[in-house]
Tab-separated table of C-alpha atoms and ligand atoms in Angstrom:
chain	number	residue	atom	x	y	z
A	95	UNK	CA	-23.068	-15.434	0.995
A	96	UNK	CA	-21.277	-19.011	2.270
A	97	UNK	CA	-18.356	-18.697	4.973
A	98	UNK	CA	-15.301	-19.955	3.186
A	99	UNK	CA	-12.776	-21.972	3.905
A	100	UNK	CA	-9.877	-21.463	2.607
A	101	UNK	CA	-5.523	-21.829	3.062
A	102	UNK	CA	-3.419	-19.679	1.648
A	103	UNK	CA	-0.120	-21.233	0.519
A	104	UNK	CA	2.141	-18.230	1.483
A	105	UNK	CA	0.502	-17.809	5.040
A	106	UNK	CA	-0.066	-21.031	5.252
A	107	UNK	CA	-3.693	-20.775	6.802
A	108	UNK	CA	-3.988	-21.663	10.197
A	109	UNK	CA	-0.477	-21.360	11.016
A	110	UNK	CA	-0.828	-17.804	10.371
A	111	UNK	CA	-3.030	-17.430	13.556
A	112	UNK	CA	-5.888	-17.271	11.920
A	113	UNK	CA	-7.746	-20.561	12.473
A	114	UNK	CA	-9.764	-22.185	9.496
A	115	UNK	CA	-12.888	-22.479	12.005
A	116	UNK	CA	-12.956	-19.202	12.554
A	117	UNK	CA	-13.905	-18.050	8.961
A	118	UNK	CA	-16.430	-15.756	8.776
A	119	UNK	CA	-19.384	-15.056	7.126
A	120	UNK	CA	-17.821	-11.954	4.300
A	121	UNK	CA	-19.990	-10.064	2.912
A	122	UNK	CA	-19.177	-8.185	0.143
A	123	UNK	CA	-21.348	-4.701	-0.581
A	124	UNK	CA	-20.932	-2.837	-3.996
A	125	UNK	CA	-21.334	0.947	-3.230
A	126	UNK	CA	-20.233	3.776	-6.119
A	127	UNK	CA	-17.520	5.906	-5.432
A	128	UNK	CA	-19.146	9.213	-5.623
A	129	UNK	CA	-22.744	8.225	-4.016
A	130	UNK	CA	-22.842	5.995	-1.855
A	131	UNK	CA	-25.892	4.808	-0.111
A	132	UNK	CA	-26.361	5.736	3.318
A	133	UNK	CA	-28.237	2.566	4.551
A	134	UNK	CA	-25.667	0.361	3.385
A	135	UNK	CA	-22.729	2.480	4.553
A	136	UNK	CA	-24.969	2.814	8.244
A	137	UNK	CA	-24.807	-1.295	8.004
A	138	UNK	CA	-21.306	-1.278	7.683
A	139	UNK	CA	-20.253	1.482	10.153
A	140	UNK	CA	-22.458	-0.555	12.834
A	141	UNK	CA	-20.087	-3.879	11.977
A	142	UNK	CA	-17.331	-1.340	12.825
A	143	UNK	CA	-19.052	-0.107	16.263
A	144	UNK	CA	-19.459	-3.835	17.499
A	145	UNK	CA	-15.715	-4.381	17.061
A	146	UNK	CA	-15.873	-6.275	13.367
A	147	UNK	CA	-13.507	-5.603	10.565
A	148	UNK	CA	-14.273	-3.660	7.510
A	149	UNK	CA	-12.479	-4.012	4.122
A	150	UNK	CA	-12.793	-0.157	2.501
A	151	UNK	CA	-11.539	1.168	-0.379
A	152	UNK	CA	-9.278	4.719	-0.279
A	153	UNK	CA	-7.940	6.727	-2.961
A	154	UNK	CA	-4.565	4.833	-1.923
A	155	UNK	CA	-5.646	1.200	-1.807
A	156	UNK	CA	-7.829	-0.960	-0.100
A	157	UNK	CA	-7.956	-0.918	3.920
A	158	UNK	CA	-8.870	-3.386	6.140
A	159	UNK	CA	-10.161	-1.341	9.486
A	160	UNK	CA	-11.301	-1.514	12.804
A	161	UNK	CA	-12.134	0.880	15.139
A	162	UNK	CA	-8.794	2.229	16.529
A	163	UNK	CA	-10.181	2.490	19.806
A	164	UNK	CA	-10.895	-1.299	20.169
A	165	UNK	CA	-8.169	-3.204	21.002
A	166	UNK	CA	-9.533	-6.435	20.905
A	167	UNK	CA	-10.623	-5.515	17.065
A	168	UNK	CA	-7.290	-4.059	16.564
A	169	UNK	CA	-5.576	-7.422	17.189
A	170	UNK	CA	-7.907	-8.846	15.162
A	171	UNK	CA	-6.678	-6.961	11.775
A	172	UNK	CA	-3.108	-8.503	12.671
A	173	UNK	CA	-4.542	-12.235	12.514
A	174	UNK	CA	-6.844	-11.529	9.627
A	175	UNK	CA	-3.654	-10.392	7.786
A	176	UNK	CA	-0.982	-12.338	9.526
A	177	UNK	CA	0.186	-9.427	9.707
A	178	UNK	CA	3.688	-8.963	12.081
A	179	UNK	CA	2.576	-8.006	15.553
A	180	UNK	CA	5.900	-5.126	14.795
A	181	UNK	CA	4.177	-3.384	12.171
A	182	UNK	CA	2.091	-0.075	13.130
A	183	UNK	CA	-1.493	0.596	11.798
A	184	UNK	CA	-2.281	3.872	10.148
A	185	UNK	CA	-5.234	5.552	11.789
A	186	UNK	CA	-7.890	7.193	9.585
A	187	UNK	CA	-9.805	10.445	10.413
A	188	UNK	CA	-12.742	12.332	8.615
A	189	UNK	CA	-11.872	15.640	10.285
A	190	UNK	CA	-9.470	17.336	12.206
A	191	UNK	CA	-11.849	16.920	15.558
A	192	UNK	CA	-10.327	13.415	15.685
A	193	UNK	CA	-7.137	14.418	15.432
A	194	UNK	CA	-7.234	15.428	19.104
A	195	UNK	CA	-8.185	12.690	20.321
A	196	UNK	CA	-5.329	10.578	19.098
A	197	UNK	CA	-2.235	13.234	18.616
A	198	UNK	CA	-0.453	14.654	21.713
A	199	UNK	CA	1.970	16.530	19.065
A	200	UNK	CA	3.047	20.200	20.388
A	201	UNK	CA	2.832	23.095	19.033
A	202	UNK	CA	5.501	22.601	16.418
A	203	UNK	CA	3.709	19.270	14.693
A	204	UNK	CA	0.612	20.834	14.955
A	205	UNK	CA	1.583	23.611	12.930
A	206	UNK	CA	3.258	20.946	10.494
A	207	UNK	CA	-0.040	18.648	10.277
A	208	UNK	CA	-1.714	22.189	9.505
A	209	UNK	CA	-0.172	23.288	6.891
A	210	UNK	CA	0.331	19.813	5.230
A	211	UNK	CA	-3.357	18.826	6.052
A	212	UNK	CA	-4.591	21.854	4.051
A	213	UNK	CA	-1.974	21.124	1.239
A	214	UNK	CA	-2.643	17.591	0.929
A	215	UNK	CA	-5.579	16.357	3.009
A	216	UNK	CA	-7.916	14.682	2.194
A	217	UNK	CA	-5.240	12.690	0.193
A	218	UNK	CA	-2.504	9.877	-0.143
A	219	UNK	CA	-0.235	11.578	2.906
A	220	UNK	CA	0.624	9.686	6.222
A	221	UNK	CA	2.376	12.222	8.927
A	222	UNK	CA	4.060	10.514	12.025
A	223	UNK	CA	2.874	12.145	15.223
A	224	UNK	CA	3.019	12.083	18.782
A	225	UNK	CA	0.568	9.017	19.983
A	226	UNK	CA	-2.309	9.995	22.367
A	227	UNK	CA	-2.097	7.754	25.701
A	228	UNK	CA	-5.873	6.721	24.451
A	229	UNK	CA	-4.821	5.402	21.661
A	230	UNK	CA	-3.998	1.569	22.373
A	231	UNK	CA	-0.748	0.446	22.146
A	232	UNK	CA	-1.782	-2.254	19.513
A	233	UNK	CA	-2.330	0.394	16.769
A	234	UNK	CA	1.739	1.496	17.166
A	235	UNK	CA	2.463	-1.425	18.256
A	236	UNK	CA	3.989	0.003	21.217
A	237	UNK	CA	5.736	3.087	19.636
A	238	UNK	CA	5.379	6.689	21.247
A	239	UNK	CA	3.902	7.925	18.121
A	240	UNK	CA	0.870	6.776	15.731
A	241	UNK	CA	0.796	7.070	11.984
A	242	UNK	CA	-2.658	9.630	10.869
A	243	UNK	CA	-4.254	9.832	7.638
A	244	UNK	CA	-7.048	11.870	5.992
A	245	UNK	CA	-7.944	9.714	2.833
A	246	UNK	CA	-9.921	11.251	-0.530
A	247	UNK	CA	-12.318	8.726	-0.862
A	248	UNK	CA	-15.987	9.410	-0.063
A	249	UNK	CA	-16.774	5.818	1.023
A	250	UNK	CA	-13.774	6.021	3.199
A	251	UNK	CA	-14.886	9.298	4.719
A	252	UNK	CA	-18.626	8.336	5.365
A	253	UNK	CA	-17.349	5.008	7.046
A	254	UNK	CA	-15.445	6.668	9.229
A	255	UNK	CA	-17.674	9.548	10.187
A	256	UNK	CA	-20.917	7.761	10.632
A	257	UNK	CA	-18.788	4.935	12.923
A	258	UNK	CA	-17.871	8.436	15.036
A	259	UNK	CA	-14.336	6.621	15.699
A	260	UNK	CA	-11.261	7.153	13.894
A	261	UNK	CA	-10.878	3.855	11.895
A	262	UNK	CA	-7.424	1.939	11.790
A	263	UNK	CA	-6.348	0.440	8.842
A	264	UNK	CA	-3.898	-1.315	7.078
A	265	UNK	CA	-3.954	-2.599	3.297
A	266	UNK	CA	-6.107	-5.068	2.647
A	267	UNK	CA	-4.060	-7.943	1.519
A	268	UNK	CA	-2.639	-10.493	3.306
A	269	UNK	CA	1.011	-9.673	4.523
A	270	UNK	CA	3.576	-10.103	2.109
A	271	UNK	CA	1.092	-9.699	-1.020
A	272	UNK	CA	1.117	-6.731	-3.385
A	273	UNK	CA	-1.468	-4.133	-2.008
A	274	UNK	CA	-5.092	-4.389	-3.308
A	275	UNK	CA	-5.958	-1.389	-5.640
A	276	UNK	CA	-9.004	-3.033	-6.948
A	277	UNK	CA	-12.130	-5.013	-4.772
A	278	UNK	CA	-11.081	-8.308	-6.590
A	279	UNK	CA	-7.355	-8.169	-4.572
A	280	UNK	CA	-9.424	-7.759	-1.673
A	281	UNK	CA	-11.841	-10.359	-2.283
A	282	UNK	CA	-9.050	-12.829	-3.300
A	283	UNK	CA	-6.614	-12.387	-0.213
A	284	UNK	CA	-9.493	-11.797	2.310
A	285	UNK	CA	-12.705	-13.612	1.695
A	286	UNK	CA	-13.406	-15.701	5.230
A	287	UNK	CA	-11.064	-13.696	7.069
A	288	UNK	CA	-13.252	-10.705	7.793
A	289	UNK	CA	-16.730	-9.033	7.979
A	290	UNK	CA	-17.477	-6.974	5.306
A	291	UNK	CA	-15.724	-6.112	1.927
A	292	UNK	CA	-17.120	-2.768	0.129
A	293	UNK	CA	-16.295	-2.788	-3.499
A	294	UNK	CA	-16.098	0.457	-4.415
A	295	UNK	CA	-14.224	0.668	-7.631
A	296	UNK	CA	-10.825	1.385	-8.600
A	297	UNK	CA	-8.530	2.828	-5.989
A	298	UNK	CA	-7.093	6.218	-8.040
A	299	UNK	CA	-3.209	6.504	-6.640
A	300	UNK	CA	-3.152	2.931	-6.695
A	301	UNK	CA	0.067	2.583	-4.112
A	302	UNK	CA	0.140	2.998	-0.361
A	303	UNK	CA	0.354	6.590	0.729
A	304	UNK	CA	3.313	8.911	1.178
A	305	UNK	CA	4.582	8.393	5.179
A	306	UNK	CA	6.702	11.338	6.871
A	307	UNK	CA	7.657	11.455	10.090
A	308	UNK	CA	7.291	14.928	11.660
A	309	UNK	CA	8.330	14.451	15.079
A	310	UNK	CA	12.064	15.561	14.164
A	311	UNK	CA	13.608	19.061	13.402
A	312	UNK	CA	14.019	17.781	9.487
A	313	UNK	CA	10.661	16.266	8.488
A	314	UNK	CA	11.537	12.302	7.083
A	315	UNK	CA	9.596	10.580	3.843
A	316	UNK	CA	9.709	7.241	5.739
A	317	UNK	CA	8.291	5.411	2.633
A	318	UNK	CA	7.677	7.344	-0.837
A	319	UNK	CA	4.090	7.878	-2.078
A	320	UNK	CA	1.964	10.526	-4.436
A	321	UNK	CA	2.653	13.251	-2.234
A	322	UNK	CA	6.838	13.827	-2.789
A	323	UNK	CA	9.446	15.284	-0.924
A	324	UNK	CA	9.045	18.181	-3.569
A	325	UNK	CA	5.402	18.563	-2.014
A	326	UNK	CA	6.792	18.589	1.381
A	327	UNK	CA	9.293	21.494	0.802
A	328	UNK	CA	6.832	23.368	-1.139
A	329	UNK	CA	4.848	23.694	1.981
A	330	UNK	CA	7.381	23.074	5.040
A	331	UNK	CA	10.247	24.573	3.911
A	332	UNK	CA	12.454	21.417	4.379
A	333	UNK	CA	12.090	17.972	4.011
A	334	UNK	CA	14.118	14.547	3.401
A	335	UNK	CA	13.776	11.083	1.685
A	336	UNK	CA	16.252	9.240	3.348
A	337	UNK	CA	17.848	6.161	0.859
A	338	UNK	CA	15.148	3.566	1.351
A	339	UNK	CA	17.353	0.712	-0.093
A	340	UNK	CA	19.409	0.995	3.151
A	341	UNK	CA	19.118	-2.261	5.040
A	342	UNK	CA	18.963	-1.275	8.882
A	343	UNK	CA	22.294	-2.423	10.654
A	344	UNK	CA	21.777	-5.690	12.705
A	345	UNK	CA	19.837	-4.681	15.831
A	346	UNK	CA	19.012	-1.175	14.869
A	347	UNK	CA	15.367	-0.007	14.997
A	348	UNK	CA	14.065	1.205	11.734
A	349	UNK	CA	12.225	4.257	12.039
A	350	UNK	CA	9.430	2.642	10.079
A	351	UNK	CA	9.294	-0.734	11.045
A	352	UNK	CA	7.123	-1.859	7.812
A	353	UNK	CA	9.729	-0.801	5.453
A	354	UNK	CA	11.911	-3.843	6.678
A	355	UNK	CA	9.838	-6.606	5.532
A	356	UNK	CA	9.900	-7.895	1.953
A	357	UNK	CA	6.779	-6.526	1.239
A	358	UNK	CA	4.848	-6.237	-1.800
A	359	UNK	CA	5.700	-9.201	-3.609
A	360	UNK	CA	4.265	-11.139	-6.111
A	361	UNK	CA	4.479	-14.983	-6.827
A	362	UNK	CA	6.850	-14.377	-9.763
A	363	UNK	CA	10.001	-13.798	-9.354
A	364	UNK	CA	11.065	-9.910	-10.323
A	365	UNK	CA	14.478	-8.525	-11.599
A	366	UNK	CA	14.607	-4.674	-12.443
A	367	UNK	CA	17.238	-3.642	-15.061
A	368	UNK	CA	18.769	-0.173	-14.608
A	369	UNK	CA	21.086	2.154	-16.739
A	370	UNK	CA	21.614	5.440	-18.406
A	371	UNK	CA	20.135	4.141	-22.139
A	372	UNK	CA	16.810	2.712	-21.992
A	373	UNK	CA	16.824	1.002	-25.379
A	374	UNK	CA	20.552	-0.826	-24.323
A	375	UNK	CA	17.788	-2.009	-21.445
A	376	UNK	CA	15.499	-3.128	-23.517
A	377	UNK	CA	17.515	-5.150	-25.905
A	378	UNK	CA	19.165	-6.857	-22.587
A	379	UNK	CA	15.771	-7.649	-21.028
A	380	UNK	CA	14.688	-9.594	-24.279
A	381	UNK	CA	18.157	-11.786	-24.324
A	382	UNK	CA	17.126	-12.500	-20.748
A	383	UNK	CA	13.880	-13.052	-21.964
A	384	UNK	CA	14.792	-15.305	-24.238
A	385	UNK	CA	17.086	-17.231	-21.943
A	386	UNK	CA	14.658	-17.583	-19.486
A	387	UNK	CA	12.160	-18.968	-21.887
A	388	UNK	CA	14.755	-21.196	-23.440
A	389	UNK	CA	14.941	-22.813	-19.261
A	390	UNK	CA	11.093	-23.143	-19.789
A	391	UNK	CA	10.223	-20.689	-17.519
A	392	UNK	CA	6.976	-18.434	-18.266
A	393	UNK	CA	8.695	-15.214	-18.227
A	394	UNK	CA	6.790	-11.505	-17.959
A	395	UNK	CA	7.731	-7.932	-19.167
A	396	UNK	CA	7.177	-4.732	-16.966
A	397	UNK	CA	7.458	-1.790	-19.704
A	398	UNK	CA	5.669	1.226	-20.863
A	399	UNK	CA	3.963	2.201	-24.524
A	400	UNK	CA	7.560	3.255	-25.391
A	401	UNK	CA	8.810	-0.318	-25.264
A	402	UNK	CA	6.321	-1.099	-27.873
A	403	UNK	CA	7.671	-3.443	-30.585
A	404	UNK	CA	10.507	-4.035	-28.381
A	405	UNK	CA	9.795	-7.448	-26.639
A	406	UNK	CA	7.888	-10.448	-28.574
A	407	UNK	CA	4.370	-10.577	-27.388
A	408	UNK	CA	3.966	-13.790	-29.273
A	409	UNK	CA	6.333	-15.639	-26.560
A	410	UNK	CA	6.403	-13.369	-23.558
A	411	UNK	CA	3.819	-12.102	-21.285
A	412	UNK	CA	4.180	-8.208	-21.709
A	413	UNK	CA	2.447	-5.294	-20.248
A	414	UNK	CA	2.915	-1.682	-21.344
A	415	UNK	CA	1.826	0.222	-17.952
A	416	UNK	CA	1.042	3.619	-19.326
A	417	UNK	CA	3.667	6.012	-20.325
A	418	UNK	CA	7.229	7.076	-19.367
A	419	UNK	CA	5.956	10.906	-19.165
A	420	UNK	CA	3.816	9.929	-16.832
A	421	UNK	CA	5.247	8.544	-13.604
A	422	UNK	CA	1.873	8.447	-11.441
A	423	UNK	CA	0.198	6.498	-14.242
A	424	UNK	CA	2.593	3.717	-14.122
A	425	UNK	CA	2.599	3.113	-10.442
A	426	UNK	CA	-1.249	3.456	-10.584
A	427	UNK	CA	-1.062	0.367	-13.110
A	428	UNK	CA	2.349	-1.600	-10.795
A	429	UNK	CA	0.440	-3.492	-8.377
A	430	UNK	CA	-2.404	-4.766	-10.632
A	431	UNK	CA	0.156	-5.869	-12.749
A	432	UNK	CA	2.096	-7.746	-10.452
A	433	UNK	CA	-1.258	-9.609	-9.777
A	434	UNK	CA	-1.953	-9.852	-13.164
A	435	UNK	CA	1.461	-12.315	-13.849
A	436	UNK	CA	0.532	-14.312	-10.990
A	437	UNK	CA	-2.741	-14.836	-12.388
A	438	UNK	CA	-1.127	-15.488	-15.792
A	439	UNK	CA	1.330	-17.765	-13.959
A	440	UNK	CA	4.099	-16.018	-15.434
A	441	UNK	CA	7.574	-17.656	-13.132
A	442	UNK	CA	9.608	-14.137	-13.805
A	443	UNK	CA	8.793	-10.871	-14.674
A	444	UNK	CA	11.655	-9.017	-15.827
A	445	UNK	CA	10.967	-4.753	-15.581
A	446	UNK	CA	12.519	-1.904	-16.923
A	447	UNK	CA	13.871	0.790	-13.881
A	448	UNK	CA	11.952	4.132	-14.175
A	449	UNK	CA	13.667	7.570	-13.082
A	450	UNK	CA	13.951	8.436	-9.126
A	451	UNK	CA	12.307	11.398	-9.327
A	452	UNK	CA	9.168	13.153	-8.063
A	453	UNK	CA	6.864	9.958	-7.663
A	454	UNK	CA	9.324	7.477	-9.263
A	455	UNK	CA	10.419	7.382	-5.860
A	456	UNK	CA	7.273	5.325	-4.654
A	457	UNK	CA	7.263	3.329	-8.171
A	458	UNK	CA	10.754	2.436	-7.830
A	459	UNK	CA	10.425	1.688	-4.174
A	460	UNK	CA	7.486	-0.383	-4.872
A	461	UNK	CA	8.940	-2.297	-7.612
A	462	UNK	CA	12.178	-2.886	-5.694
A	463	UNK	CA	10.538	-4.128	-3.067
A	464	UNK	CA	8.663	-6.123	-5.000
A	465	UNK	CA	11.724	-7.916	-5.990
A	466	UNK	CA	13.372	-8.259	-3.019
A	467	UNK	CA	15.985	-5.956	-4.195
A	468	UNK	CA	17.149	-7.534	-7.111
A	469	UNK	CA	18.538	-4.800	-9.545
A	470	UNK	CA	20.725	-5.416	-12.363
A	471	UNK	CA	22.409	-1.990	-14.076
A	472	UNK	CA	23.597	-3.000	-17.221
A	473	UNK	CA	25.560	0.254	-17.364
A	474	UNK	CA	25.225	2.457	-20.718
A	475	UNK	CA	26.725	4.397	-23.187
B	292	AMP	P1	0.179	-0.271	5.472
B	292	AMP	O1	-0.904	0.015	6.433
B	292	AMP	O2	0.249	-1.676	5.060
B	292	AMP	O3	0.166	0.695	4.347
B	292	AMP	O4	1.515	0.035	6.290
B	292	AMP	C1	1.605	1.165	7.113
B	292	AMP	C2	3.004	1.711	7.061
B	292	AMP	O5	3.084	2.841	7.945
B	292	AMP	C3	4.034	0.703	7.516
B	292	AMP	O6	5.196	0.826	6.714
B	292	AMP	C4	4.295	1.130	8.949
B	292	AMP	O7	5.561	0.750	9.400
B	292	AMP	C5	4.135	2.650	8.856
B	292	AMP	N1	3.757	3.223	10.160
B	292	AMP	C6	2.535	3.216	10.757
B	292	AMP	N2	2.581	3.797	11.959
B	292	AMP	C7	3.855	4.189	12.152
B	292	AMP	C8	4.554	4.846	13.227
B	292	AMP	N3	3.931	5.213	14.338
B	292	AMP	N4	5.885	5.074	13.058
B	292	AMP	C9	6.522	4.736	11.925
B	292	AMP	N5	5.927	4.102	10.883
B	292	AMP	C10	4.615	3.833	10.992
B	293	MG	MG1	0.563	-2.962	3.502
């Protein structure tokens, strides 16, 4: 496989910190989801051990990792990226013996990861902790506590075991660009920029996972994911998901710093239309269609199978992500989508708002983030 060269218009390339003539040599190693072969999996967990960086799927999305414990290789995920040197890492473990090593929790959040861990773990759940002094300060970027996750992904699991270090990793896109739930995102946003990209299929939840800090007496959803605040209570007995579309206040510190930057966003421009009557929506979004496509613009539609026969497919881009009844489906389908109308070179994609509940909490979050907050309620009847 060549080194590429290559500039990214958003990150600008260089400028980002990563220098053009320091692309690497990516190689990219197909492995299946359910069997993966040891020698190639050994080959990658050694580019780990020397300190190189590792593109992996999870059940989540894609991760770029290092070993946790490296701090040179840590920094190196940041430039790779251009990622902001103010956003934590989560840290990946295979099994609970590595949570020792990099949680000083007490007795209380132990008891918390616990319980949760054998609810939810391996799976798409992130719990805040106390940070280990070991762990260095590049991973939390400096905060007293580090950000642990247990993914369901075999590949992911065997990396991380047969590397015998927890592995750090964010998603594998470059900062600012929807999260990669498929080896092509990776390949696209990351070729040159590190060591090795496993392809191994499909990522299943498709959006980053659920975050919750534990270190408080009330247990926080600090970004929404597959595992909901419902999930939490079920098994903790209390739980909150405070309003995500709260701005912090000039100079305070959010409590998760990534949930300040306009993440998550395509190319296009997106506007989400909310209100109580979703066909009033629909009828709205094809005026605007129309309008838009009457200012020449190439305009995409975000709807489900129920929208079917609403919007003219002859003049506008639409996709029909799943269905309505099924929440997880649809947010599975968001971020391929959003790629998708880039690729199409769609200017604006206009999308229907889907119900806050249960884990239209992370599709909603994900979409309004994705449009930089840009919601229009057209009311109702
Ligand atoms: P990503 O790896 O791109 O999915 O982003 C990780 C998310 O977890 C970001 O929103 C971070 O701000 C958040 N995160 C990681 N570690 C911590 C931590 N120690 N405290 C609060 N948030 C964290
Ligand atoms: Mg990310």
């Amino acid at each position: 496989m060549t080194p590429m060269t290559r500039t990214d218009e958003k990150t600008g390339g260089a400028a980002d910190g990563f220098a053009e003539n320091k692309a690497k040599n990516t190689v990219v190693i197909k492995l299946s989801r359910d069997d993966p072969d040891p020698e190639k999996l050994k080959y990658c967990a050694e580019v780990i051990k020397k300190g190189g960086l590792v593109c992996f799927p999870t059940e989540t999305v894609y991760g770029l990792g290092a070993n946790a414990f490296d701090s040179e290789a840590v920094k190196n995920i940041f430039i790779a990226k251009g990622r902001p040197a103010d956003n934590p890492l989560i840290v990946h473990i295979a099994g609970y013996d590595m949570l020792n090593i990099i949680c000083r929790g007490g007795e209380e959040q132990r008891k918390r990861i616990a319980l949760l861990g054998n609810a939810y773990w391996p799976g798409p759940l992130t719990m805040i902790a106390d940070r280990d002094p070991a762990v260095p300060d590049e991973v939390s970027c400096g905060l007293p506590t580090v950000g642990i996750r247990m993914p369901d992904n075999k590949i992911a699991l065997e990396l991380i075991r047969l590397s015998g270090v927890p592995i750090a990793a964010p998603s594998a896109n470059l900062s600012g660009k929807p999260s990669p739930s498929k080896a092509e995102h990776v390949i696209k946003d990351l070729f040159g920029r590190v060591d090795v990209i496993i392809d191994g299929g499909d990522c299943r939840v498709g959006v980053e996972s659920t975050v919750l800090d534990i270190t408080g007496d009330v247990p926080a959803i600090l970004r929404p994911g597959a595992v909901t605040l419902e999930d939490v209570i079920k098994v903790l007995g209390k739980g909150e998901l405070p309003d995500w579309k709260k701005a912090p206040k000039k100079g305070e510190t959010p409590r998760s710093p990534g949930m300040k930057y306009t993440h998550y966003s395509p190319d296009a421009e997106v506007r989400i239309y909310d209100g109580s009557d979703i066909g009033g929506i629909r009828a709205f979004i094809e005026k605007e269609a129309e309008k838009e496509a009457g200012n020449g613009k190439k305009v995409g539609i975000f709807t489900t199978k129920e929208g079917a026969g609403a919007y003219d497919e002859k003049r506008f881009t639409v996709v029909y992500a799943g269905t309505r009844d099924d929440l997880l489906t649809v947010t599975h389908l968001l971020y391929g989508a959003l790629r998708d109308f880039d690729k199409k070179g769609v200017d604006v994609v206009l999308a229907e708002a889907f119900p806050q509940t249960g884990v239209g909490n992370a599709l909603m979050n994900r979409l309004y983030r994705a449009a930089g907050g840009c919601v229009i309620d057209i009311g109702g009847n």
